XYZ file of C-alpha atoms in Angstrom:
568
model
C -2.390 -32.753 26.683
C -1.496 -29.793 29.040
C -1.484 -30.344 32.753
C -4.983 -28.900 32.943
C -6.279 -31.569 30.917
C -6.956 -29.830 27.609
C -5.791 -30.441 24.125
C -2.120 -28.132 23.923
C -2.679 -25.574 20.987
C -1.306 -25.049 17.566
C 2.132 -23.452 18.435
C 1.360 -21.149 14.894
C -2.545 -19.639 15.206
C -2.680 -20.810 19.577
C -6.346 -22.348 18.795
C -7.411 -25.908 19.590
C -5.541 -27.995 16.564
C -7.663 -28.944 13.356
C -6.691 -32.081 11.474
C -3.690 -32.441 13.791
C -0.029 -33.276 12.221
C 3.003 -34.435 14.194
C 6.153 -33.272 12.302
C 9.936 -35.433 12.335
C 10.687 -33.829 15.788
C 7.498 -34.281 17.707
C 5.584 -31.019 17.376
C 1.977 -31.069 16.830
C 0.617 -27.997 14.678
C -2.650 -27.694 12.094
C -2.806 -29.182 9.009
C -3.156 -25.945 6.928
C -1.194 -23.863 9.426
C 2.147 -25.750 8.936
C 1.821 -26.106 5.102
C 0.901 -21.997 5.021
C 4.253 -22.060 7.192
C 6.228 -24.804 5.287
C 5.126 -22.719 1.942
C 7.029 -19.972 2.457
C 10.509 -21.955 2.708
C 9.933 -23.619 -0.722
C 12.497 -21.510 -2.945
C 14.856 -22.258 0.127
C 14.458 -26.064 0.089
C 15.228 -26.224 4.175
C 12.299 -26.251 6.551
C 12.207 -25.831 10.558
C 9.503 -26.688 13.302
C 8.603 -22.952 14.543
C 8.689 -24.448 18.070
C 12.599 -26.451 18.880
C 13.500 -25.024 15.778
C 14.611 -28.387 14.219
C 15.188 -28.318 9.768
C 14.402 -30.861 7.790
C 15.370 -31.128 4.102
C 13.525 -32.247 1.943
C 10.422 -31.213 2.968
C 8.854 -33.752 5.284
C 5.559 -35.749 4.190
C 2.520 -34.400 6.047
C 0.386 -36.947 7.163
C -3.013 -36.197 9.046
C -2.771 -37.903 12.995
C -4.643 -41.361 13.063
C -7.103 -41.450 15.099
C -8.472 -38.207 13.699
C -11.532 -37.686 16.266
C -12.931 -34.504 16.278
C -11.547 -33.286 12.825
C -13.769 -31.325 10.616
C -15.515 -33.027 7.696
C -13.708 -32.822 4.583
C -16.377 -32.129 2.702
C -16.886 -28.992 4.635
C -16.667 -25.846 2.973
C -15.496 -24.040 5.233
C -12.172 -25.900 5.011
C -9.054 -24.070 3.341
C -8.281 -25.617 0.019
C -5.346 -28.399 -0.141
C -2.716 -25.321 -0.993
C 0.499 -26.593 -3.039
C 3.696 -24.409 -3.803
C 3.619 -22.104 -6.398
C 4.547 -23.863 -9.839
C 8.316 -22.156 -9.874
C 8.928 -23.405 -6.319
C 8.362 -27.255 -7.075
C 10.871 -29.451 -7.989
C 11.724 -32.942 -8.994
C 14.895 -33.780 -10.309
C 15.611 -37.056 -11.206
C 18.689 -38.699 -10.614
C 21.308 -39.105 -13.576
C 23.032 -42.292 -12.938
C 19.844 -44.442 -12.476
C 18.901 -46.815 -15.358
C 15.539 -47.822 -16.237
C 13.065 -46.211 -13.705
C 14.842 -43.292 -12.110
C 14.980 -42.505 -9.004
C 14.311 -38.737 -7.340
C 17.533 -36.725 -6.401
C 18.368 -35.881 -3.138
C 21.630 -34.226 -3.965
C 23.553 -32.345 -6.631
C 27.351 -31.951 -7.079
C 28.928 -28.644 -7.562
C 31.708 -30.411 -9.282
C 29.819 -33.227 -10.757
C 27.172 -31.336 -12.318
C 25.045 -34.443 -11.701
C 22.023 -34.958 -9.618
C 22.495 -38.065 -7.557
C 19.731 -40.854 -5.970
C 20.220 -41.778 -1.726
C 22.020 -45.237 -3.575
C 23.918 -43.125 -6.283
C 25.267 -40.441 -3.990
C 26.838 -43.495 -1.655
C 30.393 -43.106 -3.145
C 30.874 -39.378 -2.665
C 30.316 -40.050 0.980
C 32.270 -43.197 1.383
C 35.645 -42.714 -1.511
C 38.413 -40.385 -0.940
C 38.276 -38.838 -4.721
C 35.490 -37.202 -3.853
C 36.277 -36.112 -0.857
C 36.919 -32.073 -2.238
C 33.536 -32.242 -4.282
C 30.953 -30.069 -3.041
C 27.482 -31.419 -2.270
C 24.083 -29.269 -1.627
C 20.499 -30.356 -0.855
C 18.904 -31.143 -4.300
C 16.317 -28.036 -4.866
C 16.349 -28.395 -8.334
C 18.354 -25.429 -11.138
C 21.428 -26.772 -10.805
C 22.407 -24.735 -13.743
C 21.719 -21.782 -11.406
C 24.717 -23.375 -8.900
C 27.637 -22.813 -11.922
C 29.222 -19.969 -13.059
C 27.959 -19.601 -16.777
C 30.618 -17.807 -17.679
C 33.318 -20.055 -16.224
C 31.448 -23.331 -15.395
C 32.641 -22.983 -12.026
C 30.700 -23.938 -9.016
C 29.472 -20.725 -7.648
C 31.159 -20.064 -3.918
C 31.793 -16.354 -3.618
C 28.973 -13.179 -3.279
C 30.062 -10.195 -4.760
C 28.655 -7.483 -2.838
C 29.199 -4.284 -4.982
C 26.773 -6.353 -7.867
C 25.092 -8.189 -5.256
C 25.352 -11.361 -6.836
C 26.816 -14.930 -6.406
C 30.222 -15.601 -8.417
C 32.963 -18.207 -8.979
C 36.351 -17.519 -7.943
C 37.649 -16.915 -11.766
C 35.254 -14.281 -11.592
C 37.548 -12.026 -9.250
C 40.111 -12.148 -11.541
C 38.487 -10.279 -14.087
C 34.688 -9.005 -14.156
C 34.121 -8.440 -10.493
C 37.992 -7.239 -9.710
C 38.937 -4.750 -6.713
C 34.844 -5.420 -5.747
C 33.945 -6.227 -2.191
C 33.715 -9.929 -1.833
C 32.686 -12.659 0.622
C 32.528 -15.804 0.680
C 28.888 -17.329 0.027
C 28.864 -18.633 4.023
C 30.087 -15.309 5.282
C 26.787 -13.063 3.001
C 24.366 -16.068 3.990
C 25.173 -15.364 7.948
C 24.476 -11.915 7.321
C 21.634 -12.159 5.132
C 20.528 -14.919 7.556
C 20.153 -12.192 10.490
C 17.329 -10.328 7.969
C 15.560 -13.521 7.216
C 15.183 -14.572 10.730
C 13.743 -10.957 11.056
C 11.247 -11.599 8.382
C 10.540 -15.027 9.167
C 9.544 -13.653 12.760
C 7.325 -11.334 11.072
C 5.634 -13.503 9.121
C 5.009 -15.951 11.599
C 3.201 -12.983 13.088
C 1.499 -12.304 10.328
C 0.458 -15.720 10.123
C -0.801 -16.019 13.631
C -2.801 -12.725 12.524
C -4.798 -14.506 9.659
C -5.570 -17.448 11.672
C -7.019 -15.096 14.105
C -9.044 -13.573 11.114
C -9.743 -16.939 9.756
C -11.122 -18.152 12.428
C -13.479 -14.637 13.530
C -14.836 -14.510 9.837
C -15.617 -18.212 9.782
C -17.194 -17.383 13.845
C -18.953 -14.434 12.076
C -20.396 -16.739 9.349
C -21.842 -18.994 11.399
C -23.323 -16.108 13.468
C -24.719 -14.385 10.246
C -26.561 -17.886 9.356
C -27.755 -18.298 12.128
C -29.392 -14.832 12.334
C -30.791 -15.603 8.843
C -32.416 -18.905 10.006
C -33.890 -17.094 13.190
C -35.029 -14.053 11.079
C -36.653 -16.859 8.396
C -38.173 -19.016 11.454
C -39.566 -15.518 13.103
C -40.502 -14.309 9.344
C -42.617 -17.458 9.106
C -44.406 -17.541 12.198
C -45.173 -14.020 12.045
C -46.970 -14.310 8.448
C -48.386 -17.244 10.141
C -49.857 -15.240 12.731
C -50.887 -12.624 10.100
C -52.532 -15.495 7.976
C -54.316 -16.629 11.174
C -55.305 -13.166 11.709
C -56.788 -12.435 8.006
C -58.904 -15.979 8.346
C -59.829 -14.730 11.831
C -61.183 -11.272 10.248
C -62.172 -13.169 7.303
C -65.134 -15.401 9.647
C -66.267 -12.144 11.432
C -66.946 -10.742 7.546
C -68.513 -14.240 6.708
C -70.494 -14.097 10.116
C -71.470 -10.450 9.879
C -72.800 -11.469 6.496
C -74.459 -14.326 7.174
C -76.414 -12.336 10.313
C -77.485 -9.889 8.400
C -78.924 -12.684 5.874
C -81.093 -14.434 8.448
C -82.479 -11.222 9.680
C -83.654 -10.238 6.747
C -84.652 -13.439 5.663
C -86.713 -13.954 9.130
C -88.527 -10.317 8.334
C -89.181 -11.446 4.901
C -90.633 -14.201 6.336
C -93.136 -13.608 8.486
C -94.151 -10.816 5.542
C -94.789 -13.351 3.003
C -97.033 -15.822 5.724
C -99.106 -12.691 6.506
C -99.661 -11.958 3.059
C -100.119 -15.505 2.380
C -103.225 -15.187 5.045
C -104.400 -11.932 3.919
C -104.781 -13.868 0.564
C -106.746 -16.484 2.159
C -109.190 -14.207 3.466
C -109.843 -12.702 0.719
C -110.317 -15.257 -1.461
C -112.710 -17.049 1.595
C -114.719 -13.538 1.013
C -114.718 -13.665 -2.776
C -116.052 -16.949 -2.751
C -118.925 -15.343 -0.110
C -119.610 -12.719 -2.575
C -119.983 -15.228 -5.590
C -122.333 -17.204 -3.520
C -124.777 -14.328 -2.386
C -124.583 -12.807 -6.393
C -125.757 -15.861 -7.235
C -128.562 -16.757 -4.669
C -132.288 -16.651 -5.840
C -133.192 -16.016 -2.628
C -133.748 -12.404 -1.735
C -134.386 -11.943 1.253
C -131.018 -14.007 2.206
C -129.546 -11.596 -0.080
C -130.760 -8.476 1.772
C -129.948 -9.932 5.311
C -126.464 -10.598 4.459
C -125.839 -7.528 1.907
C -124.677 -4.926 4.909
C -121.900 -7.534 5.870
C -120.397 -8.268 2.585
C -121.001 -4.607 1.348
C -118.225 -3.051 3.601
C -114.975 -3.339 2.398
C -112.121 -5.497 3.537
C -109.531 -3.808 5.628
C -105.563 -4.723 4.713
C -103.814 -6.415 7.228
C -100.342 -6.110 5.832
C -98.747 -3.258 4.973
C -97.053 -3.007 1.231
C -93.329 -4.351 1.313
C -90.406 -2.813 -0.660
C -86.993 -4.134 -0.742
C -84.822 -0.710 0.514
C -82.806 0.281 -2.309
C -79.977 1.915 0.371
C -79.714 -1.734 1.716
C -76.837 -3.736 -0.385
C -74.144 -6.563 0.624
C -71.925 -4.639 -1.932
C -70.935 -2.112 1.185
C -69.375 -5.022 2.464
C -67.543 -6.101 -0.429
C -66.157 -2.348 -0.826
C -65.108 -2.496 2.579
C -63.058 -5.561 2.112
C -61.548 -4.409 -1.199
C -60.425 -1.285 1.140
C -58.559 -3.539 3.982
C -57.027 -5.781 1.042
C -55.719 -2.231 -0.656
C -54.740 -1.066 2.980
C -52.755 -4.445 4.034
C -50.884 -4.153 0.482
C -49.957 -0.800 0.691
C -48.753 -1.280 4.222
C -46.806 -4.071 2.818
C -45.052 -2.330 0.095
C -44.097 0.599 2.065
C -42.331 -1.532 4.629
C -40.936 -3.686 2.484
C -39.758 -0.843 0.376
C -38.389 0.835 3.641
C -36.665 -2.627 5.029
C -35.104 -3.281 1.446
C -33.753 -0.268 1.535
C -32.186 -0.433 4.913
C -30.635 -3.773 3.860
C -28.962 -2.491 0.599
C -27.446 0.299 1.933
C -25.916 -2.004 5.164
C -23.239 -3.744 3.886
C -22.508 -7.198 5.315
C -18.457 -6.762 4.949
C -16.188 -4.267 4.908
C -13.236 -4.620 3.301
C -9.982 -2.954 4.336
C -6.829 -2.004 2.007
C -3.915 -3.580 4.428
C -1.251 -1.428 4.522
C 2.740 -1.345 4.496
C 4.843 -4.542 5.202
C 2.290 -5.943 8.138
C -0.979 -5.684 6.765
C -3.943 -4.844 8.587
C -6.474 -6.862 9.868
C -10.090 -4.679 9.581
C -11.482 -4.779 13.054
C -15.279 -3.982 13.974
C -14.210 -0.431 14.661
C -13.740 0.016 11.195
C -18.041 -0.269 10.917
C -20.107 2.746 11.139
C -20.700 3.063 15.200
C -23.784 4.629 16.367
C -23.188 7.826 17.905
C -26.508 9.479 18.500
C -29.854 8.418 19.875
C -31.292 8.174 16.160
C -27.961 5.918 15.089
C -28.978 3.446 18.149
C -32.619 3.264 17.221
C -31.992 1.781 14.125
C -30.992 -1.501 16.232
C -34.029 -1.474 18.915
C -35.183 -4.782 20.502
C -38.744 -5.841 21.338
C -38.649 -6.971 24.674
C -40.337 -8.646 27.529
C -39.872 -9.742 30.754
C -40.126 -13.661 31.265
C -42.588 -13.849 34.468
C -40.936 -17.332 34.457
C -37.466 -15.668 35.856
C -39.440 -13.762 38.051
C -38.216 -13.876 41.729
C -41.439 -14.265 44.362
C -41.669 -10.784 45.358
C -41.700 -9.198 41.566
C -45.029 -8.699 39.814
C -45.189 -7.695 36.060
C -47.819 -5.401 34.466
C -47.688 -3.130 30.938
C -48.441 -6.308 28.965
C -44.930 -7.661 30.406
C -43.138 -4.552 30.589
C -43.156 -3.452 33.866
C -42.314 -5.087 36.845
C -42.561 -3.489 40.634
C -41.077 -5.336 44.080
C -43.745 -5.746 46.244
C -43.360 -6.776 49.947
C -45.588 -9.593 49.473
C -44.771 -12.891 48.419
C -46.516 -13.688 44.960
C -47.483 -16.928 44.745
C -45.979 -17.529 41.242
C -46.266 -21.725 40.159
C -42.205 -23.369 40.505
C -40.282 -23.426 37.460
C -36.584 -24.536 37.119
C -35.786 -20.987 35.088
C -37.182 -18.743 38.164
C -34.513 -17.269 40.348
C -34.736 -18.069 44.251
C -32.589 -16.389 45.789
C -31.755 -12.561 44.095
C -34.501 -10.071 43.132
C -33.650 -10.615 39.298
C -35.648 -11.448 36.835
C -34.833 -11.845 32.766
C -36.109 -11.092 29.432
C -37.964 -13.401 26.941
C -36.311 -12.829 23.846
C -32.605 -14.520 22.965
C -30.143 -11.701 21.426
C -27.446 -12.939 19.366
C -26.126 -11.775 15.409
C -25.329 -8.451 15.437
C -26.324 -5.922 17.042
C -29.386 -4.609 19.965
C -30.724 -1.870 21.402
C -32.917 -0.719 24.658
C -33.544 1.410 26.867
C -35.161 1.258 30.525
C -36.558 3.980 33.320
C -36.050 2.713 36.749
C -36.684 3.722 40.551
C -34.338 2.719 43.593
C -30.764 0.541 43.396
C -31.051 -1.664 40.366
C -28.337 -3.523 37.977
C -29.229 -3.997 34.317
C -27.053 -6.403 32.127
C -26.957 -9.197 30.100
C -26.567 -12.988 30.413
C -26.647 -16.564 29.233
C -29.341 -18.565 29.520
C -27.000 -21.092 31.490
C -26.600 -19.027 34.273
C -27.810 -20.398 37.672
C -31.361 -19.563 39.195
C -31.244 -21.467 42.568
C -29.171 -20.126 45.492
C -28.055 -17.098 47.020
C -24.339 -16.959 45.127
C -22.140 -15.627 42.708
C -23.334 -17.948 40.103
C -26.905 -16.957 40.158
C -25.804 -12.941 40.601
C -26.009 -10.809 37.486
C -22.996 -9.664 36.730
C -20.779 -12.052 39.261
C -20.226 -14.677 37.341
C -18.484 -15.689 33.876
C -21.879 -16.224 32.671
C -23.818 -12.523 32.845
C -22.342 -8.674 32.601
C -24.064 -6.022 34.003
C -24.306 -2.189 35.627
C -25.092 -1.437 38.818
C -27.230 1.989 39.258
C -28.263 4.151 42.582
C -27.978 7.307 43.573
C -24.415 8.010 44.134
C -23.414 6.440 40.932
C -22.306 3.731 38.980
C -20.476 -0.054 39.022
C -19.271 -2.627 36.270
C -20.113 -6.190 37.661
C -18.558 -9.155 35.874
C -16.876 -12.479 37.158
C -16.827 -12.083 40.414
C -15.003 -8.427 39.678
C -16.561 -5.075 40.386
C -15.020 -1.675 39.186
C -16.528 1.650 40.356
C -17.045 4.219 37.816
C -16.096 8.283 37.298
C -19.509 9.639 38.796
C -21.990 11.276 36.139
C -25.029 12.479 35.983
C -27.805 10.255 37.456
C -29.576 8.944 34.484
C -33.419 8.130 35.023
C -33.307 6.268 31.424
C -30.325 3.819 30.455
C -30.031 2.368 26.715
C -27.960 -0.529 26.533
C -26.297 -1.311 23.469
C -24.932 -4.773 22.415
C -22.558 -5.511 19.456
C -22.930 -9.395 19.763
C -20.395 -10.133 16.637
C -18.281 -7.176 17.885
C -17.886 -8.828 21.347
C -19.084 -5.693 23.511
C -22.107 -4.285 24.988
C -21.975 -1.059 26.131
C -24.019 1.202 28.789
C -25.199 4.904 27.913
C -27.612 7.380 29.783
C -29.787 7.946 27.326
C -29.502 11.452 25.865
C -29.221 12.934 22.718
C -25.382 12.677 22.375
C -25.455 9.348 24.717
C -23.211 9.496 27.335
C -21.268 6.644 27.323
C -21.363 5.027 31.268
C -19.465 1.567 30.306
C -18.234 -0.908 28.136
C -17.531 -4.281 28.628
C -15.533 -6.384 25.826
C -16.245 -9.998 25.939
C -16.550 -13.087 23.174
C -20.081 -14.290 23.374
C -20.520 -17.980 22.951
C -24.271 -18.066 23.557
C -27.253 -16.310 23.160
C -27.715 -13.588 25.612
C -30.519 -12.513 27.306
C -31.366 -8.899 28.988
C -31.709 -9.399 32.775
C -32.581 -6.611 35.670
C -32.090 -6.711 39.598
C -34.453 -4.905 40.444
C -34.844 -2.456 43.512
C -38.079 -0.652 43.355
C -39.031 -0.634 39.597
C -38.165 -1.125 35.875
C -40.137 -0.509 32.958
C -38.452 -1.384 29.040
C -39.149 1.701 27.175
C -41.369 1.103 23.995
C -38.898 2.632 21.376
C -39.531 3.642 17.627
C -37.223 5.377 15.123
C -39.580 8.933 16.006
C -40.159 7.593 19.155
C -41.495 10.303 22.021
C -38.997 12.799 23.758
C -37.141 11.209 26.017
């Protein structure tokens, strides 16, 4: 532990250590960093601690740190594979004088020619006879130690052939050449190595640092995906509650026109039902006086029945212009309408996401390769490149401070000398006229834009910033926690931690987009114009989800913004 109480760092990639390993001396490095870094010494056989500088030969055992709390599953995927040395680099020589079960070598004899066990190799340390033999680390090719020509040990370095000879071979092959002794070329050669292995240590520290930004990036591209499913679901939830909605006022508008007709129809047929009746009372009258003998009862009742019955109900017809098929066409119509609309967008939107690609990959180049950074994307330049990344957003009357009041279906809001008597919530800020925005911005990348009136700061922050009090923490743009621009009339200030920097004075912009690259670590300031004029930059490593966030002066409204949006 450091004296500030945290975990000390991997001395190879400086990040917080991941299945910790303590090597012979004491140092503490990653797992996978100190095998990467261990690797590279194989073909050597000795290996040092890139911190006291220790060696160790053979290669020491790596064991993960017991207890392990805190390491990553194994099972992870994310997890760089076990890596081994390449297939030429191992070795495992066995030692010669062992009988039965042999034992592995831990040194060879230039004079011997013999590999020899920690038991075996006893007498060469202890007896004076072998007091002139030579003895190396066992690394395995022996043969490659002797002169094949003499079957000498090899102890000289011949450097007109660059190669390692005997000393029978100055007598003859490599005669009147420039020769060392193997010591002398190894200090020398040891001075480039210590070069290199500086540079790759470098280099090393450089893929960690990509390691760990790509695996970052991965996590921040999943969870974009699982917000853009979650949002993609209850969207098509809202349009399915929507189509049932519209689908009742069709059943209802149906269903009304029914009973109307069905009530006219109605009180046709019981008036025709009546008219019926009272005809057939008056045919039975007619019957009655045909049939009478009587005729003078015939003759008093003849002018009644003699006139002709008036009709009561006029003759119905069924309208042939009237059908319930006009509604069924209709329907068809917004079912053809809603898929068209459908395929068109999704058309455009596939598009859009086949020609983005998700990586770029970039050819490193020369001895210290290149690491592709996010400048090595296609950056928006004009208004129409920015557009492409344009945010929906509202203001969260929840953050509102007392004196702010929000119209425009959310996005407006006006300072009003009265107090507004808005119900207390933990999220509202009490003591700055601030107030934030609904929707949580993380991924990639955002874009708005917002008119304003009088001294306001625009910015962006975590949700975890503070809401109560009139301090630093709860001030956009003075804290750790929130990053923002301050705008008035003579100009322009960058606001973040607690640090403000005063800007080259420009021309007063009315309308400022705001631009965030959340996985490039920046969001940026522009007056909005047709070349954007970039007013700031900040360049910071997001670790939540941000949200936009206004102080606001007189006014601020967040401009509705299309890809053919209106003239600015």
């Amino acid at each position: 532990m450091t004296d500030s109480g945290f975990p000390e760092p991997c001395p190879l990639c400086m990040d917080t250590l991941r299945d910790p390993v303590t090597i012979p001396c004491g140092d503490t490095y990653c797992l996978e960093c100190i095998k990467i870094y261990w690797d590279q010494y194989d073909h050597v056989g000795v290996y040092n601690c890139a911190s006291c500088r220790a060696t160790f030969t053979p290669r020491p055992v790596l064991r993960r740190n017991l207890p392990n709390v805190g390491s990553p599953d194994p099972r992870d995927p994310q997890r760089l594979p076990e890596l081994t040395p390449f297939p030429y680099l191992q070795h495992d020589s066995l030692c010669d004088f062992c009988t039965g079960r042999r034992n592995r070598a831990v040194k060879s004899c230039l004079v011997c020619l013999a590999y020899y066990c920690e038991m075996h190799i006893k007498p060469h340390y202890e007896s004076a006879t072998f007091k002139r033999h030579k003895l190396v680390d066992e690394t395995g090719h022996l043969d490659r130690k002797i002169c094949p020509q003499h079957e000498k040990g090899l102890e000289l370095f011949c450097r007109s052939d660059q190669m390692c000879i005997c000393v029978l071979c100055t007598v003859r092959e490599h005669r009147s050449h420039n020769i060392v002794s193997a010591e002398e070329e190894r200090a020398e050669k040891q001075k480039v190595l210590v070069v290199t292995q500086s540079d790759v240590l470098h280099i090393i520290q450089e893929r960690m640092k990509e390691l760990q930004e790509l695996r970052h990036n991965v996590d921040v591209l999943k969870g974009n995906a699982h917000r853009a499913q979650g949002d993609s679901d209850k969207l098509f939830a809202e349009m399915l509650q929507s189509v049932e909605r519209w689908h009742a006022e069709v059943s209802q508008l149906i269903q009304a026109n029914l009973h109307t007709s069905m009530a006219q129809a109605q009180g046709y047929v019981e008036r025709l039902e009546q008219e019926i009746m009272e005809l057939q009372r008056r045919d039975s009258e007619l019957r009655q006086i045909l049939e009478t003998e009587d005729n003078i009862h015939f003759l008093q009742n003849f002018p009644t029945l003699s006139v002709p019955p008036e009709p009561m109900v006029p003759k119905v017809l069924i309208n042939p212009e009237f059908s319930f098929s006009e509604i069924t066409k209709t329907v068809t119509d917004m079912k053809e309408h809603l898929d068209d609309i459908c395929k068109k967008e999704l058309g455009t939107i596939s598009k859009t996401v086949s020609d983005t690609p998700v990586y770029v990959l970039i050819p490193r180049s020369g001895g210290r390769l290149k690491a592709p950074t996010r400048a090595d994307f296609q950056q928006p330049k004009h208004r129409a490149d920015f557009l492409r990344y344009s945010s929906s957003l509202t203001f969260d009357q929840n953050t509102a401070y007392k004196e702010l009041v929000l119209s425009d279906s959310g996005r407006k809001v006006v300072r009003k000398k009265t107090v507004q008597f808005y119900p207390a919530h933990p999220d509202r800020f009490d003591g700055f006229c601030q107030i934030l925005c609904n929707e949580p911005l993380s991924g990639f990348r955002h874009y708005w834009e917002v008119e304003w009136t009088g001294e306001f700061s625009i910015g962006v922050a975590y949700k975890s910033i503070s809401r109560k009090g009139k301090n630093s923490n709860s001030l956009l743009g003075y804290n750790e926690k929130s990053w923002s621009l301050l705008c008035s009339d003579s100009g322009y200030s960058a606001w973040h931690n607690k640090m403000d920097k005063d800007l080259l004075e420009g021309v007063r912009a009315t309308r400022i987009g705001v631009y965030l690259d959340y996985a490039g670590n920046s969001v940026s300031f522009y007056a909005v114009a047709e070349s954007m004029e970039l007013i700031h930059r900040f360049q910071a490593k997001f670790s939540e989800a941000l949200y936009a966030g206004f102080g606001v002066g007189s006014s601020v409204s967040i401009c509705s913004l299309e890809k053919n949006t209106r003239p600015y």
